[in-house]
Short mmCIF file of C-alpha atoms and ligand atoms in Angstrom, two decimals:
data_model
loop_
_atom_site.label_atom_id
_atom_site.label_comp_id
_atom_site.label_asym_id
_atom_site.label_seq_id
_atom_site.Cartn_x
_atom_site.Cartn_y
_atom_site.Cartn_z
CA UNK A 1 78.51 114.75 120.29
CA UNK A 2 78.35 117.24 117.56
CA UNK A 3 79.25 115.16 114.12
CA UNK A 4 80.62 117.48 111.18
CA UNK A 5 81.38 115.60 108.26
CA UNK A 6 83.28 117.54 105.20
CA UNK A 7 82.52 117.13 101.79
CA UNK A 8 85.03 114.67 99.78
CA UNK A 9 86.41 116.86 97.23
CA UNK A 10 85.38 114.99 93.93
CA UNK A 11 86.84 115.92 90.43
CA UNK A 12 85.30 115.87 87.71
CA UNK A 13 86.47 115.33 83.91
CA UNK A 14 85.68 114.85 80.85
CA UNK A 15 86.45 111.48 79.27
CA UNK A 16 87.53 110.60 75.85
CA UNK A 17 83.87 109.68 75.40
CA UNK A 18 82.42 113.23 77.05
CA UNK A 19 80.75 111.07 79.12
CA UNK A 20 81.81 113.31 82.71
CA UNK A 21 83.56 110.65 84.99
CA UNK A 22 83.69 111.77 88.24
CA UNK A 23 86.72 110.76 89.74
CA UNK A 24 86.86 110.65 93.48
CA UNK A 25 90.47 111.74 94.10
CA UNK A 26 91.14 111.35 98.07
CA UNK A 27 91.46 114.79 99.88
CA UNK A 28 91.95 115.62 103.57
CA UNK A 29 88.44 115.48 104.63
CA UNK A 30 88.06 113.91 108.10
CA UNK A 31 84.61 113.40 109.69
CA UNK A 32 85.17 115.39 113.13
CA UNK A 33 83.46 114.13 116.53
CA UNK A 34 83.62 116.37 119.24
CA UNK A 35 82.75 114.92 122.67
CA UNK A 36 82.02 117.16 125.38
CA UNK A 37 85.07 115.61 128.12
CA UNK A 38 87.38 113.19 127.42
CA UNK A 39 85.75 110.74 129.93
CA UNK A 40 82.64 110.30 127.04
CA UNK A 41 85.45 110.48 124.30
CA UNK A 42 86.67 107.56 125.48
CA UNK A 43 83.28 105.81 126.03
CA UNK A 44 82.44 106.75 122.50
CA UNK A 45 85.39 105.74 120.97
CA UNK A 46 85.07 102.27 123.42
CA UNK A 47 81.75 101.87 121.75
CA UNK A 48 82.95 102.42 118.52
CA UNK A 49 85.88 99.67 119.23
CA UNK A 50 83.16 96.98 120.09
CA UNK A 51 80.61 97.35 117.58
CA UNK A 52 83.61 97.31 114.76
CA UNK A 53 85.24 94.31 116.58
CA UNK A 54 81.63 92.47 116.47
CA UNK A 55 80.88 92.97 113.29
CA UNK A 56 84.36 92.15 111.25
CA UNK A 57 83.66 89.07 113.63
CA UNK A 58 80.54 88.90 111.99
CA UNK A 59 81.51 89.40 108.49
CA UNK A 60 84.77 87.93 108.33
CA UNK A 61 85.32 85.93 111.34
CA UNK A 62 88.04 87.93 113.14
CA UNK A 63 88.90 91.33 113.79
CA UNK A 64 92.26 92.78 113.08
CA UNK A 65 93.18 96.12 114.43
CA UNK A 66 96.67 98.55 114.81
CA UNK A 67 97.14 100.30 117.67
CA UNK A 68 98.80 103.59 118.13
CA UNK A 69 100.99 103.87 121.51
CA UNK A 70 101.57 107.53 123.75
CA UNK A 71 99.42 108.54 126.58
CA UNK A 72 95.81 109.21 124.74
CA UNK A 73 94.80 105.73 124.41
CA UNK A 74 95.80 104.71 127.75
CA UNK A 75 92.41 105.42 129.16
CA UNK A 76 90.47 103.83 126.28
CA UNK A 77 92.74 100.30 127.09
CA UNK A 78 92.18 100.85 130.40
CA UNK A 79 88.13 101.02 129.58
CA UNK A 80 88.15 97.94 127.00
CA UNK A 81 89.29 95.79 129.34
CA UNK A 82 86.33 96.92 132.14
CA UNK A 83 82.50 95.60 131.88
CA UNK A 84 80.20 96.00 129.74
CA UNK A 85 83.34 95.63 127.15
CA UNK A 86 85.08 93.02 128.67
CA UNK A 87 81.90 90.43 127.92
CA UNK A 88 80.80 92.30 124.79
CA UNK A 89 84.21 92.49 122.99
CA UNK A 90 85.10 88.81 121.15
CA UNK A 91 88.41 89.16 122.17
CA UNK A 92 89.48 85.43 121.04
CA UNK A 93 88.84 86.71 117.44
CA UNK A 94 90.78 89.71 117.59
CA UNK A 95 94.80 90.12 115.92
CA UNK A 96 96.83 93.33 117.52
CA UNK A 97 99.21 94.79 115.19
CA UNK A 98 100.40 98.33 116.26
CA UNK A 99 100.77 101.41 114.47
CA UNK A 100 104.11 102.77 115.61
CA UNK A 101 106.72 101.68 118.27
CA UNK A 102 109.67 102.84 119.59
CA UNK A 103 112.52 100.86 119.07
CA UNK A 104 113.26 100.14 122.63
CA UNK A 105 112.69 96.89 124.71
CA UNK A 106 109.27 95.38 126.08
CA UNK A 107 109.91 96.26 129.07
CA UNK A 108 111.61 99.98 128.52
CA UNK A 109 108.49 102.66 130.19
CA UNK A 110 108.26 104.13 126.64
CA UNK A 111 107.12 100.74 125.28
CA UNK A 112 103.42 101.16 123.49
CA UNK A 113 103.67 97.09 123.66
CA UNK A 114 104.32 97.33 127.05
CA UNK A 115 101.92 100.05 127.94
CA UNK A 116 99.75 98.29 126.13
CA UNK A 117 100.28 94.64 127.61
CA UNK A 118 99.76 96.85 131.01
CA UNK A 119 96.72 98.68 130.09
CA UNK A 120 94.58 95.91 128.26
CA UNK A 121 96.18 92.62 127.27
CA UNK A 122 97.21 91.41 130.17
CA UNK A 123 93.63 91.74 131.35
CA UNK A 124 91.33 90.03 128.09
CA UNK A 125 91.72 86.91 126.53
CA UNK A 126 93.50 87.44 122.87
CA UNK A 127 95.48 84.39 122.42
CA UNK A 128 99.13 85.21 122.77
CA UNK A 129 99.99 84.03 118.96
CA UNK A 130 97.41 86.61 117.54
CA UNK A 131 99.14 89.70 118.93
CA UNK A 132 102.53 90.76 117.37
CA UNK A 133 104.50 93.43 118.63
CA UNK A 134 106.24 95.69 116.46
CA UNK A 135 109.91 95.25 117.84
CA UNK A 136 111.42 94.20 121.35
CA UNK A 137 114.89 96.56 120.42
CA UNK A 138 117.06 94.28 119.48
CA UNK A 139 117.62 93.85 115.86
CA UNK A 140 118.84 97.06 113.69
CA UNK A 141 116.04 99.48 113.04
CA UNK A 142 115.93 99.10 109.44
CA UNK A 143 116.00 95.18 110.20
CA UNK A 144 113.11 95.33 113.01
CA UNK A 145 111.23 97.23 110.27
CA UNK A 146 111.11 94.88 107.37
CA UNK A 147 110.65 91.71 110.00
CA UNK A 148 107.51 93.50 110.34
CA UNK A 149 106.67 94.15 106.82
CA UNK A 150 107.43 90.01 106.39
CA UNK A 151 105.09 89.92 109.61
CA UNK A 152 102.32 91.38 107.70
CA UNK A 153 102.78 90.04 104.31
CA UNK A 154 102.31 86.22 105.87
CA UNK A 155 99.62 87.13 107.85
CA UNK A 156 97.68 89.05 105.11
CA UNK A 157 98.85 86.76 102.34
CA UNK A 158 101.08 88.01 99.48
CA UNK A 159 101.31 91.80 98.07
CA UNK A 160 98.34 92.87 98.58
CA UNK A 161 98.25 95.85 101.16
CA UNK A 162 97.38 94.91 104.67
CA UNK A 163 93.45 96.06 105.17
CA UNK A 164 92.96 96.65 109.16
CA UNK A 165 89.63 96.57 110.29
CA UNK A 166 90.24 99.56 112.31
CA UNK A 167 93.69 101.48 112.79
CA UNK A 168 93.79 103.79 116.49
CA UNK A 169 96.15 106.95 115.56
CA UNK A 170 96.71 110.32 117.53
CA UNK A 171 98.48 113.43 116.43
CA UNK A 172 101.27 114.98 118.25
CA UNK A 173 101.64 118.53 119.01
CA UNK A 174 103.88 119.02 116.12
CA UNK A 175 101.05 117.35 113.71
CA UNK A 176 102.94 113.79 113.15
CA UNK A 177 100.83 110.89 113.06
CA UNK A 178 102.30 107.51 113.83
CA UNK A 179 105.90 107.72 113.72
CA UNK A 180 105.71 110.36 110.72
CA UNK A 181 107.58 113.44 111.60
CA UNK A 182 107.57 116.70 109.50
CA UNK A 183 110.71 117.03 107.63
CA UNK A 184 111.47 113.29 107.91
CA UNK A 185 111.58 111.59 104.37
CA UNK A 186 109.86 108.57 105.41
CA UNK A 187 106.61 110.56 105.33
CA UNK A 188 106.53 109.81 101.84
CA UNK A 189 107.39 106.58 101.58
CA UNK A 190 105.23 104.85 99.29
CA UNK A 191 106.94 100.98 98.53
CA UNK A 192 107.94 100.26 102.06
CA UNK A 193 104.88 99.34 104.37
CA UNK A 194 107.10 99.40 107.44
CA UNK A 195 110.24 102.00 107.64
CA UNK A 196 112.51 101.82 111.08
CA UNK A 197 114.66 104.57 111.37
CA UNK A 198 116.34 107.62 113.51
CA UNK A 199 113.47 110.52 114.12
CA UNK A 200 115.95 113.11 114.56
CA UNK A 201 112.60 115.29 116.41
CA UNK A 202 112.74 112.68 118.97
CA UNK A 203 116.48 111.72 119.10
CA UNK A 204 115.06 107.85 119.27
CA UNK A 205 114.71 104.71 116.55
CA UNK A 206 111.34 104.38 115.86
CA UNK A 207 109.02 101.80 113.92
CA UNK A 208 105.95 103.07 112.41
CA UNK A 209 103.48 101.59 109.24
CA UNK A 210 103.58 103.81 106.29
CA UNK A 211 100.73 106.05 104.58
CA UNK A 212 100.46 103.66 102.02
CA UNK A 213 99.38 100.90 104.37
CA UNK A 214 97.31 102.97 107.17
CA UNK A 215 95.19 104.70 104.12
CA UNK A 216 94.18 101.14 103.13
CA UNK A 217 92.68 100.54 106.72
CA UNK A 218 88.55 100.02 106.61
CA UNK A 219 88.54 102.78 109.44
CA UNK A 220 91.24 105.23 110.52
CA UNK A 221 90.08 106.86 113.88
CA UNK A 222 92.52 109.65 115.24
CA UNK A 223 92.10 109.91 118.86
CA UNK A 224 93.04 113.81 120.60
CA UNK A 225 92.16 114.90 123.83
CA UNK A 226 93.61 118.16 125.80
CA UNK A 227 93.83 121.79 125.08
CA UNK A 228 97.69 121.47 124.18
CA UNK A 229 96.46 119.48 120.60
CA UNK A 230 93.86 122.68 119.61
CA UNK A 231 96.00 125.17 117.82
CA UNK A 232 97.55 122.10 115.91
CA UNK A 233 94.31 120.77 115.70
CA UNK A 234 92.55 124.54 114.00
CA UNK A 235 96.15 124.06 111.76
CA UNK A 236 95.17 120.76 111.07
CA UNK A 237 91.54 120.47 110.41
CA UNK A 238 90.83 123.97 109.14
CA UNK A 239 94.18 125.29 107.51
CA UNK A 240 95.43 125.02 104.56
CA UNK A 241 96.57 121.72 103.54
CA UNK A 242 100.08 121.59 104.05
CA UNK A 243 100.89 117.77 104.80
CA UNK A 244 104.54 117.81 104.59
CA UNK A 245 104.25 120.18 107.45
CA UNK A 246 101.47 118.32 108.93
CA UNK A 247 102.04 114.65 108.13
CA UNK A 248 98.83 114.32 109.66
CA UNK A 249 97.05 115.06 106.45
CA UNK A 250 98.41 112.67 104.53
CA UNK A 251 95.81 110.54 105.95
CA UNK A 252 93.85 109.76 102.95
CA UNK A 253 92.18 106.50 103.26
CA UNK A 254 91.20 105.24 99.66
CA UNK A 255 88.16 103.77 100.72
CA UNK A 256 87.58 103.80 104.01
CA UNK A 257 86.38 106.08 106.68
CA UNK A 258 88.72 108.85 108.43
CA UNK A 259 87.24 109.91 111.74
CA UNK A 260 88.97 112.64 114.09
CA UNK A 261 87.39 112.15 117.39
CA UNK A 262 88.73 114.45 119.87
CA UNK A 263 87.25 115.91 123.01
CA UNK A 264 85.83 120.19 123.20
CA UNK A 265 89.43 121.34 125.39
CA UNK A 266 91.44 119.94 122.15
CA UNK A 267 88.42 121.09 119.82
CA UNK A 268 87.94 124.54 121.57
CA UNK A 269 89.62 126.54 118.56
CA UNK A 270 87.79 125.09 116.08
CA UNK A 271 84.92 127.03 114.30
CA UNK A 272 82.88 123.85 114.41
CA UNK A 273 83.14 123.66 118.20
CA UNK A 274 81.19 126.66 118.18
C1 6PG B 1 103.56 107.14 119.67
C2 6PG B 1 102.30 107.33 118.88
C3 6PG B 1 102.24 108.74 118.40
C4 6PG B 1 101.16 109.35 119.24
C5 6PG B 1 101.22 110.84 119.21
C6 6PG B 1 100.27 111.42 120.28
O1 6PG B 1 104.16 106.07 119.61
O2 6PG B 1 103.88 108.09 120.42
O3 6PG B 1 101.95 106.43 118.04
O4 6PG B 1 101.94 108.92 117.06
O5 6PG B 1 99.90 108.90 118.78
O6 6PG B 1 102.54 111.25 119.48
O7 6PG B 1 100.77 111.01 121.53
P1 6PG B 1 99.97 111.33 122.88
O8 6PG B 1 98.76 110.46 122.86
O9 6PG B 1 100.93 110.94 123.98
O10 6PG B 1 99.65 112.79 122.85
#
């Protein structure tokens, strides 16, 4: 695995008192991971899963993580719920939220809850009241959206931003990120933490967390894996920043860590790949 990690850009300025205060004002600057085929991205990133999962056990006594739905992190579900993970993981301590969802029912195919349920909880033992879908399609978007917000503001107590533990993103090929599209103004939403509406790039309702509330996770790990992701991925990672053309980069986290871990066919245009 070759590990890059940029610089954060840090600004400095001169007080009232002269006294410099350097200000550390969040830039685009992911940590890259490139591992050599996706079958050891996803043992990395499975490794990575239980070692975060066993220590917020540790430290706080659970672990709460949102997961991101389309086709990358079916293989990683599929490997959580396999030995050594399936003894290692503390899965009775562990709350699912997800990322994004499409507004459709549990059991419609393009369900991340459902390809989810498929892929990994039907298989460990997370107790049924600690997992909470997103939305099963049945109330107004706008509606399933803010039942989720209330979701997360009783679980996480009050105004405070929900922290995950460790929020599980991937990038499209037209650089969104969760359920932020380019050109859709929910991208910048800052008040709501959970917006429901019509992605007109998808023709479908869609559910999806806001940056606000995924750049207050502890971790933010963006999962990529295929040749068809590396010329967004040079955009992305070594272009200019242009987030409202690459929602992507809007991933800021505040304090926390913001890892791109991708395998070399998506990394194979970047100059770090080299
Ligand atoms: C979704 C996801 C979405 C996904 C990207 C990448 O619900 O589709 O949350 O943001 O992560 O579109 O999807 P693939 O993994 O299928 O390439």
């Amino acid at each position: 695995m070759i590990k890059v990690k940029k610089q954060k850009n840090k600004v400095v300025q001169k007080s009232a008192s002269s006294k410099a205060v350097k200000l550390k004002i969040p830039h685009f600057s992911p940590e890259i991971q490139i591992h050599s085929t996706p079958e050891i991205l996803v043992e990395e990133t499975a490794h990575l899963f239980m070692q975060i999962a066993r220590a917020a056990v540790q430290e706080r006594g659970r672990f709460v993580v949102a997961l991101s739905g389309g086709s990358t992190p079916r293989g990683l579900f599929q490997h959580l719920a396999e030995e050594p993970y399936f003894s290692l993981i503390p899965w009775n301590k562990i709350f699912v939220f997800w990322v994004d969802e499409r507004h459709v029912s549990f059991t419609d195919a393009t369900s991340n809850y459902r390809m989810t349920q498929e892929t990994l909880l039907s298989k460990v033992s997370i107790p049924k009241e600690q997992v909470f879908p997103m939305t099963n399609g049945y109330l107004p978007v706008e509606k399933a959206a803010s039942a989720y917000e209330m979701k997360l503001r009783r679980f996480f107590g009050g105004d405070s931003l929900p922290c995950f533990d460790l929020t599980l993103m991937g990038m499209g090929e037209d650089g969104h990120t969760a359920s932020l599209f380019p050109g859709m103004p929910q991208v910048n939403e800052q008040d709501k933490w959970v917006v429901g509406y019509f992605v007109d790039p998808e023709k479908k309702e869609r559910v999806s967390l806001t940056f606000p509330v995924l750049n207050h996770s502890r971790l933010l790990v963006v999962l990529a894996e295929g040749s068809k992701k590396a010329s967004r991925l040079k955009e992305v990672l070594e272009g200019p920043s242009d987030p409202p053309r690459y929602p992507i980069q809007y991933l800021r986290p505040a304090q926390g860590r913001l890892v791109f871990s991708i395998d070399a066919s998506a990394a194979f245009k970047l100059k770090t790949s080299k």
